[in-house]
């Protein structure tokens, strides 16, 4: 069974640009969550999508958005990039979502560098 | 703001030593998970604990959830170089359906 895949793995952008990251969940999983990981703030929850609907979101500005397609694949978009957006962006999939004991399977992440 | 503090932040030990990593919060969690993350990869789930006072063993790893469900510990017996990595705890607050991750403990086991 293939794991969670994220593309691209590495990305370099400049301030003010926008970026779109992609996540393909494990086959059969309907929930996709996105996280930002930085050395200073650690791993922080961005949002969760389940059956094409955003079910939960963290405390990030509106520049961060996402969507999920009917095949459960998800994309995350960051507009007007800032230097502080440099981070490892992780995607995690699960069958039923963040409901206590459902296991999240993480992808390898996309390393975004903003210059 | 919910916070999960982990201690220590960094740990460098010799192969064969024992160690304990702590995860503390002032918030109550309905469940708590422990992950290990290696460079260039996403976190991998090690265990989920849901009952206050619960103890789970996974080979040389022992996980405990505090009675009040506000804290947890991870104990590794006879550490091996393969245990090297970033250990993260993550708590799920009832009704929010989002995990709060701890600050992380970076472990290095020297051969």
PDB file of C-alpha atoms in Angstrom:
ATOM      1  CA  UNK A   1       0.000   0.000   0.000  1.00  0.00           C
ATOM      2  CA  UNK A   2       1.554   3.289  -1.046  1.00  0.00           C
ATOM      3  CA  UNK A   3       2.114   5.882   1.650  1.00  0.00           C
ATOM      4  CA  UNK A   4       1.262   9.557   1.678  1.00  0.00           C
ATOM      5  CA  UNK A   5       3.024  11.414  -1.098  1.00  0.00           C
ATOM      6  CA  UNK A   6       3.759  15.113  -1.249  1.00  0.00           C
ATOM      7  CA  UNK A   7       4.958  17.166  -4.171  1.00  0.00           C
ATOM      8  CA  UNK A   8       7.193  18.929  -4.655  1.00  0.00           C
ATOM      9  CA  UNK A   9       9.690  17.875  -1.989  1.00  0.00           C
ATOM     10  CA  UNK A  10      11.629  21.130  -2.153  1.00  0.00           C
ATOM     11  CA  UNK A  11      10.607  24.584  -3.240  1.00  0.00           C
ATOM     12  CA  UNK A  12      12.302  27.965  -3.273  1.00  0.00           C
ATOM     13  CA  UNK A  13      10.211  31.104  -3.679  1.00  0.00           C
ATOM     14  CA  UNK A  14      10.661  34.826  -3.118  1.00  0.00           C
ATOM     15  CA  UNK A  15       8.655  37.131  -0.884  1.00  0.00           C
ATOM     16  CA  UNK A  16       5.317  38.138  -2.316  1.00  0.00           C
ATOM     17  CA  UNK A  17       4.925  35.080  -4.514  1.00  0.00           C
ATOM     18  CA  UNK A  18       2.349  32.395  -3.973  1.00  0.00           C
ATOM     19  CA  UNK A  19       2.828  28.636  -3.778  1.00  0.00           C
ATOM     20  CA  UNK A  20       0.699  25.510  -4.098  1.00  0.00           C
ATOM     21  CA  UNK A  21       1.640  22.246  -2.423  1.00  0.00           C
ATOM     22  CA  UNK A  22       0.061  18.901  -3.203  1.00  0.00           C
ATOM     23  CA  UNK A  23      -0.731  15.849  -1.088  1.00  0.00           C
ATOM     24  CA  UNK A  24      -1.975  12.439  -2.159  1.00  0.00           C
ATOM     25  CA  UNK A  25      -3.324  10.443   0.788  1.00  0.00           C
ATOM     26  CA  UNK A  26      -3.209   6.719   1.306  1.00  0.00           C
ATOM     27  CA  UNK A  27      -5.806   4.985  -0.839  1.00  0.00           C
ATOM     28  CA  UNK A  28      -9.122   4.828   1.004  1.00  0.00           C
ATOM     29  CA  UNK A  29      -8.309   7.638   3.425  1.00  0.00           C
ATOM     30  CA  UNK A  30     -10.789  10.489   3.361  1.00  0.00           C
ATOM     31  CA  UNK A  31      -9.165  12.888   5.800  1.00  0.00           C
ATOM     32  CA  UNK A  32      -6.162  15.051   5.016  1.00  0.00           C
ATOM     33  CA  UNK A  33      -4.558  17.367   7.543  1.00  0.00           C
ATOM     34  CA  UNK A  34      -1.851  19.929   6.953  1.00  0.00           C
ATOM     35  CA  UNK A  35       0.837  21.001   9.416  1.00  0.00           C
ATOM     36  CA  UNK A  36       3.645  23.543   9.431  1.00  0.00           C
ATOM     37  CA  UNK A  37       6.904  22.571  11.140  1.00  0.00           C
ATOM     38  CA  UNK A  38       9.554  25.149  12.045  1.00  0.00           C
ATOM     39  CA  UNK A  39      12.479  25.001  14.484  1.00  0.00           C
ATOM     40  CA  UNK A  40      11.015  27.828  16.566  1.00  0.00           C
ATOM     41  CA  UNK A  41       7.315  26.944  16.690  1.00  0.00           C
ATOM     42  CA  UNK A  42       7.455  23.192  16.232  1.00  0.00           C
ATOM     43  CA  UNK A  43       4.664  21.365  14.505  1.00  0.00           C
ATOM     44  CA  UNK A  44       1.466  23.392  14.174  1.00  0.00           C
ATOM     45  CA  UNK A  45      -1.901  22.372  12.783  1.00  0.00           C
ATOM     46  CA  UNK A  46      -3.077  24.299   9.734  1.00  0.00           C
ATOM     47  CA  UNK A  47      -6.348  22.639   8.715  1.00  0.00           C
ATOM     48  CA  UNK A  48      -8.119  19.362   8.085  1.00  0.00           C
ATOM     49  CA  UNK A  49     -10.230  18.358   5.108  1.00  0.00           C
ATOM     50  CA  UNK A  50     -12.700  15.523   5.081  1.00  0.00           C
ATOM     51  CA  UNK A  51     -14.792  14.602   2.070  1.00  0.00           C
ATOM     52  CA  UNK A  52     -13.901  17.883   0.313  1.00  0.00           C
ATOM     53  CA  UNK A  53     -14.957  20.031   3.295  1.00  0.00           C
ATOM     54  CA  UNK A  54     -12.725  21.917   5.666  1.00  0.00           C
ATOM     55  CA  UNK A  55     -13.644  20.431   9.000  1.00  0.00           C
ATOM     56  CA  UNK A  56     -11.173  22.173  11.277  1.00  0.00           C
ATOM     57  CA  UNK A  57      -8.568  24.899  11.121  1.00  0.00           C
ATOM     58  CA  UNK A  58      -5.722  26.207  13.212  1.00  0.00           C
ATOM     59  CA  UNK A  59      -4.649  29.753  13.983  1.00  0.00           C
ATOM     60  CA  UNK A  60      -3.048  30.796  10.725  1.00  0.00           C
ATOM     61  CA  UNK A  61      -3.795  33.903   8.638  1.00  0.00           C
ATOM     62  CA  UNK A  62      -6.093  33.770   5.636  1.00  0.00           C
ATOM     63  CA  UNK A  63      -3.070  33.646   3.326  1.00  0.00           C
ATOM     64  CA  UNK A  64      -3.039  29.946   4.056  1.00  0.00           C
ATOM     65  CA  UNK A  65      -5.804  28.045   2.324  1.00  0.00           C
ATOM     66  CA  UNK A  66      -6.504  24.592   1.083  1.00  0.00           C
ATOM     67  CA  UNK A  67      -8.904  22.371  -0.725  1.00  0.00           C
ATOM     68  CA  UNK A  68      -9.652  18.726  -1.219  1.00  0.00           C
ATOM     69  CA  UNK A  69     -10.777  17.007  -4.378  1.00  0.00           C
ATOM     70  CA  UNK A  70     -13.258  14.196  -4.830  1.00  0.00           C
ATOM     71  CA  UNK A  71     -10.420  11.658  -4.983  1.00  0.00           C
ATOM     72  CA  UNK A  72      -9.248  12.926  -1.526  1.00  0.00           C
ATOM     73  CA  UNK A  73      -6.112  14.522  -2.919  1.00  0.00           C
ATOM     74  CA  UNK A  74      -5.495  17.867  -1.297  1.00  0.00           C
ATOM     75  CA  UNK A  75      -3.707  21.065  -2.140  1.00  0.00           C
ATOM     76  CA  UNK A  76      -2.512  23.816   0.124  1.00  0.00           C
ATOM     77  CA  UNK A  77      -1.930  27.362  -1.082  1.00  0.00           C
ATOM     78  CA  UNK A  78       0.026  30.164   0.523  1.00  0.00           C
ATOM     79  CA  UNK A  79      -0.339  33.602  -1.009  1.00  0.00           C
ATOM     80  CA  UNK A  80       1.885  36.661  -0.578  1.00  0.00           C
ATOM     81  CA  UNK A  81       4.724  34.646   0.877  1.00  0.00           C
ATOM     82  CA  UNK A  82       6.681  36.028   3.831  1.00  0.00           C
ATOM     83  CA  UNK A  83      10.130  35.035   5.059  1.00  0.00           C
ATOM     84  CA  UNK A  84       8.524  33.465   8.120  1.00  0.00           C
ATOM     85  CA  UNK A  85       6.633  31.026   5.922  1.00  0.00           C
ATOM     86  CA  UNK A  86       9.849  29.096   5.373  1.00  0.00           C
ATOM     87  CA  UNK A  87       9.102  25.702   6.895  1.00  0.00           C
ATOM     88  CA  UNK A  88       8.520  22.031   6.353  1.00  0.00           C
ATOM     89  CA  UNK A  89       4.886  21.530   5.370  1.00  0.00           C
ATOM     90  CA  UNK A  90       3.571  18.143   6.305  1.00  0.00           C
ATOM     91  CA  UNK A  91       0.453  16.419   5.136  1.00  0.00           C
ATOM     92  CA  UNK A  92      -1.166  13.565   7.053  1.00  0.00           C
ATOM     93  CA  UNK A  93      -3.969  11.267   6.021  1.00  0.00           C
ATOM     94  CA  UNK A  94      -6.323   9.100   8.029  1.00  0.00           C
ATOM     95  CA  UNK A  95      -9.415   7.079   7.328  1.00  0.00           C
ATOM     96  CA  UNK A  96     -11.988   8.881   9.411  1.00  0.00           C
ATOM     97  CA  UNK A  97     -10.210  12.001  10.561  1.00  0.00           C
ATOM     98  CA  UNK A  98      -8.990  13.437  13.829  1.00  0.00           C
ATOM     99  CA  UNK A  99     -11.377  11.546  16.054  1.00  0.00           C
ATOM    100  CA  UNK A 100      -9.251  10.388  18.925  1.00  0.00           C
ATOM    101  CA  UNK A 101      -7.524   7.164  18.097  1.00  0.00           C
ATOM    102  CA  UNK A 102      -7.569   7.242  14.307  1.00  0.00           C
ATOM    103  CA  UNK A 103      -3.969   6.956  13.130  1.00  0.00           C
ATOM    104  CA  UNK A 104      -2.508   9.777  11.074  1.00  0.00           C
ATOM    105  CA  UNK A 105       0.050   8.783   8.475  1.00  0.00           C
ATOM    106  CA  UNK A 106       2.408  11.583   7.569  1.00  0.00           C
ATOM    107  CA  UNK A 107       4.045  12.258   4.243  1.00  0.00           C
ATOM    108  CA  UNK A 108       7.725  13.238   3.949  1.00  0.00           C
ATOM    109  CA  UNK A 109       6.847  16.914   3.675  1.00  0.00           C
ATOM    110  CA  UNK A 110       7.595  19.777   1.338  1.00  0.00           C
ATOM    111  CA  UNK A 111      10.503  21.991   2.365  1.00  0.00           C
ATOM    112  CA  UNK A 112       9.605  25.571   1.430  1.00  0.00           C
ATOM    113  CA  UNK A 113      12.267  28.254   1.495  1.00  0.00           C
ATOM    114  CA  UNK A 114      11.219  31.878   1.045  1.00  0.00           C
ATOM    115  CA  UNK A 115      13.990  34.276   0.040  1.00  0.00           C
TER     116      UNK A 115
ATOM    117  CA  UNK B   1      -3.224  28.842  24.284  1.00  0.00           C
ATOM    118  CA  UNK B   2      -2.635  25.165  24.864  1.00  0.00           C
ATOM    119  CA  UNK B   3       0.968  24.181  25.224  1.00  0.00           C
ATOM    120  CA  UNK B   4       2.687  20.849  25.465  1.00  0.00           C
ATOM    121  CA  UNK B   5       6.129  21.220  26.942  1.00  0.00           C
ATOM    122  CA  UNK B   6       8.616  18.461  26.400  1.00  0.00           C
ATOM    123  CA  UNK B   7      11.780  17.908  28.389  1.00  0.00           C
ATOM    124  CA  UNK B   8      14.568  17.614  27.850  1.00  0.00           C
ATOM    125  CA  UNK B   9      14.866  19.453  24.535  1.00  0.00           C
ATOM    126  CA  UNK B  10      18.067  17.657  23.618  1.00  0.00           C
ATOM    127  CA  UNK B  11      19.551  14.409  24.839  1.00  0.00           C
ATOM    128  CA  UNK B  12      22.791  12.746  23.836  1.00  0.00           C
ATOM    129  CA  UNK B  13      23.501   9.389  25.440  1.00  0.00           C
ATOM    130  CA  UNK B  14      25.608   6.285  24.965  1.00  0.00           C
ATOM    131  CA  UNK B  15      24.216   3.080  23.572  1.00  0.00           C
ATOM    132  CA  UNK B  16      22.796   0.907  26.339  1.00  0.00           C
ATOM    133  CA  UNK B  17      21.722   3.752  28.632  1.00  0.00           C
ATOM    134  CA  UNK B  18      18.144   4.333  29.737  1.00  0.00           C
ATOM    135  CA  UNK B  19      16.276   7.609  29.290  1.00  0.00           C
ATOM    136  CA  UNK B  20      12.936   9.241  29.974  1.00  0.00           C
ATOM    137  CA  UNK B  21      11.257  12.012  28.000  1.00  0.00           C
ATOM    138  CA  UNK B  22       8.472  14.052  29.550  1.00  0.00           C
ATOM    139  CA  UNK B  23       5.476  15.764  28.022  1.00  0.00           C
ATOM    140  CA  UNK B  24       3.569  18.192  30.263  1.00  0.00           C
ATOM    141  CA  UNK B  25       0.568  20.460  29.931  1.00  0.00           C
ATOM    142  CA  UNK B  26      -1.940  22.312  32.036  1.00  0.00           C
ATOM    143  CA  UNK B  27      -4.700  21.094  29.701  1.00  0.00           C
ATOM    144  CA  UNK B  28      -6.569  17.809  29.832  1.00  0.00           C
ATOM    145  CA  UNK B  29      -6.372  15.646  26.718  1.00  0.00           C
ATOM    146  CA  UNK B  30      -8.759  12.947  25.606  1.00  0.00           C
ATOM    147  CA  UNK B  31      -5.862  11.078  24.057  1.00  0.00           C
ATOM    148  CA  UNK B  32      -2.160  11.512  23.625  1.00  0.00           C
ATOM    149  CA  UNK B  33       0.168  10.212  20.965  1.00  0.00           C
ATOM    150  CA  UNK B  34       3.914   9.797  20.662  1.00  0.00           C
ATOM    151  CA  UNK B  35       5.729  10.084  17.344  1.00  0.00           C
ATOM    152  CA  UNK B  36       9.300   9.694  16.164  1.00  0.00           C
ATOM    153  CA  UNK B  37      10.567  11.742  13.252  1.00  0.00           C
ATOM    154  CA  UNK B  38      13.783  11.112  11.370  1.00  0.00           C
ATOM    155  CA  UNK B  39      15.532  13.640   9.129  1.00  0.00           C
ATOM    156  CA  UNK B  40      13.825  14.107   5.775  1.00  0.00           C
ATOM    157  CA  UNK B  41      10.723  12.209   6.836  1.00  0.00           C
ATOM    158  CA  UNK B  42       7.380  12.885   8.432  1.00  0.00           C
ATOM    159  CA  UNK B  43       6.567  11.799  12.003  1.00  0.00           C
ATOM    160  CA  UNK B  44       5.691   8.142  12.513  1.00  0.00           C
ATOM    161  CA  UNK B  45       3.164   7.180  15.174  1.00  0.00           C
ATOM    162  CA  UNK B  46       4.580   5.046  17.996  1.00  0.00           C
ATOM    163  CA  UNK B  47       1.621   4.781  20.350  1.00  0.00           C
ATOM    164  CA  UNK B  48      -1.730   6.268  21.369  1.00  0.00           C
ATOM    165  CA  UNK B  49      -2.835   6.350  25.002  1.00  0.00           C
ATOM    166  CA  UNK B  50      -6.374   7.250  25.961  1.00  0.00           C
ATOM    167  CA  UNK B  51      -6.977   6.274  29.608  1.00  0.00           C
ATOM    168  CA  UNK B  52      -5.561   8.145  32.594  1.00  0.00           C
ATOM    169  CA  UNK B  53      -2.853   6.037  34.217  1.00  0.00           C
ATOM    170  CA  UNK B  54      -2.495   3.855  31.148  1.00  0.00           C
ATOM    171  CA  UNK B  55       0.874   2.208  30.513  1.00  0.00           C
ATOM    172  CA  UNK B  56       1.795   0.763  27.138  1.00  0.00           C
ATOM    173  CA  UNK B  57       4.935  -1.121  26.231  1.00  0.00           C
ATOM    174  CA  UNK B  58       6.400  -1.390  22.769  1.00  0.00           C
ATOM    175  CA  UNK B  59       9.532  -3.560  22.982  1.00  0.00           C
ATOM    176  CA  UNK B  60      12.071  -1.328  24.778  1.00  0.00           C
ATOM    177  CA  UNK B  61       9.738   1.675  24.873  1.00  0.00           C
ATOM    178  CA  UNK B  62       7.312   2.274  27.748  1.00  0.00           C
ATOM    179  CA  UNK B  63       4.664   4.982  27.520  1.00  0.00           C
ATOM    180  CA  UNK B  64       2.612   6.302  30.406  1.00  0.00           C
ATOM    181  CA  UNK B  65      -0.370   8.644  30.430  1.00  0.00           C
ATOM    182  CA  UNK B  66      -0.796  10.653  33.623  1.00  0.00           C
ATOM    183  CA  UNK B  67      -3.742   9.953  35.903  1.00  0.00           C
ATOM    184  CA  UNK B  68      -5.169  13.410  35.209  1.00  0.00           C
ATOM    185  CA  UNK B  69      -4.500  13.076  31.450  1.00  0.00           C
ATOM    186  CA  UNK B  70      -2.365  16.224  31.436  1.00  0.00           C
ATOM    187  CA  UNK B  71       1.044  14.640  31.073  1.00  0.00           C
ATOM    188  CA  UNK B  72       2.856  11.664  29.641  1.00  0.00           C
ATOM    189  CA  UNK B  73       6.275  10.059  29.636  1.00  0.00           C
ATOM    190  CA  UNK B  74       8.278   7.904  27.289  1.00  0.00           C
ATOM    191  CA  UNK B  75      10.944   5.648  28.759  1.00  0.00           C
ATOM    192  CA  UNK B  76      13.492   3.881  26.564  1.00  0.00           C
ATOM    193  CA  UNK B  77      15.468   0.996  28.003  1.00  0.00           C
ATOM    194  CA  UNK B  78      18.916   0.150  26.661  1.00  0.00           C
ATOM    195  CA  UNK B  79      18.877   2.786  23.942  1.00  0.00           C
ATOM    196  CA  UNK B  80      20.275   1.903  20.545  1.00  0.00           C
ATOM    197  CA  UNK B  81      21.594   4.151  17.724  1.00  0.00           C
ATOM    198  CA  UNK B  82      18.420   3.323  15.782  1.00  0.00           C
ATOM    199  CA  UNK B  83      16.423   5.182  18.439  1.00  0.00           C
ATOM    200  CA  UNK B  84      18.009   8.448  17.313  1.00  0.00           C
ATOM    201  CA  UNK B  85      15.431  10.978  16.159  1.00  0.00           C
ATOM    202  CA  UNK B  86      13.004  13.701  17.140  1.00  0.00           C
ATOM    203  CA  UNK B  87      10.360  12.505  19.588  1.00  0.00           C
ATOM    204  CA  UNK B  88       7.066  14.384  19.590  1.00  0.00           C
ATOM    205  CA  UNK B  89       4.054  14.080  21.820  1.00  0.00           C
ATOM    206  CA  UNK B  90       0.656  15.257  20.573  1.00  0.00           C
ATOM    207  CA  UNK B  91      -2.485  15.783  22.582  1.00  0.00           C
ATOM    208  CA  UNK B  92      -6.050  15.757  21.349  1.00  0.00           C
ATOM    209  CA  UNK B  93      -8.483  17.979  23.186  1.00  0.00           C
ATOM    210  CA  UNK B  94     -12.008  16.635  23.438  1.00  0.00           C
ATOM    211  CA  UNK B  95     -14.327  18.311  20.959  1.00  0.00           C
ATOM    212  CA  UNK B  96     -11.670  20.192  18.983  1.00  0.00           C
ATOM    213  CA  UNK B  97     -10.482  17.381  16.741  1.00  0.00           C
ATOM    214  CA  UNK B  98      -7.042  18.872  16.295  1.00  0.00           C
ATOM    215  CA  UNK B  99      -3.765  17.767  17.742  1.00  0.00           C
ATOM    216  CA  UNK B 100      -1.489  20.044  19.735  1.00  0.00           C
ATOM    217  CA  UNK B 101       2.089  18.938  19.255  1.00  0.00           C
ATOM    218  CA  UNK B 102       4.787  19.176  21.882  1.00  0.00           C
ATOM    219  CA  UNK B 103       7.983  21.154  21.524  1.00  0.00           C
ATOM    220  CA  UNK B 104       9.957  17.998  20.728  1.00  0.00           C
ATOM    221  CA  UNK B 105      12.921  16.111  22.194  1.00  0.00           C
ATOM    222  CA  UNK B 106      15.879  15.506  19.943  1.00  0.00           C
ATOM    223  CA  UNK B 107      17.601  12.264  20.940  1.00  0.00           C
ATOM    224  CA  UNK B 108      21.007  11.110  19.765  1.00  0.00           C
ATOM    225  CA  UNK B 109      22.278   7.689  20.770  1.00  0.00           C
ATOM    226  CA  UNK B 110      25.989   7.208  20.288  1.00  0.00           C
ATOM    227  CA  UNK B 111      27.422   3.800  19.442  1.00  0.00           C
TER     228      UNK B 111
END
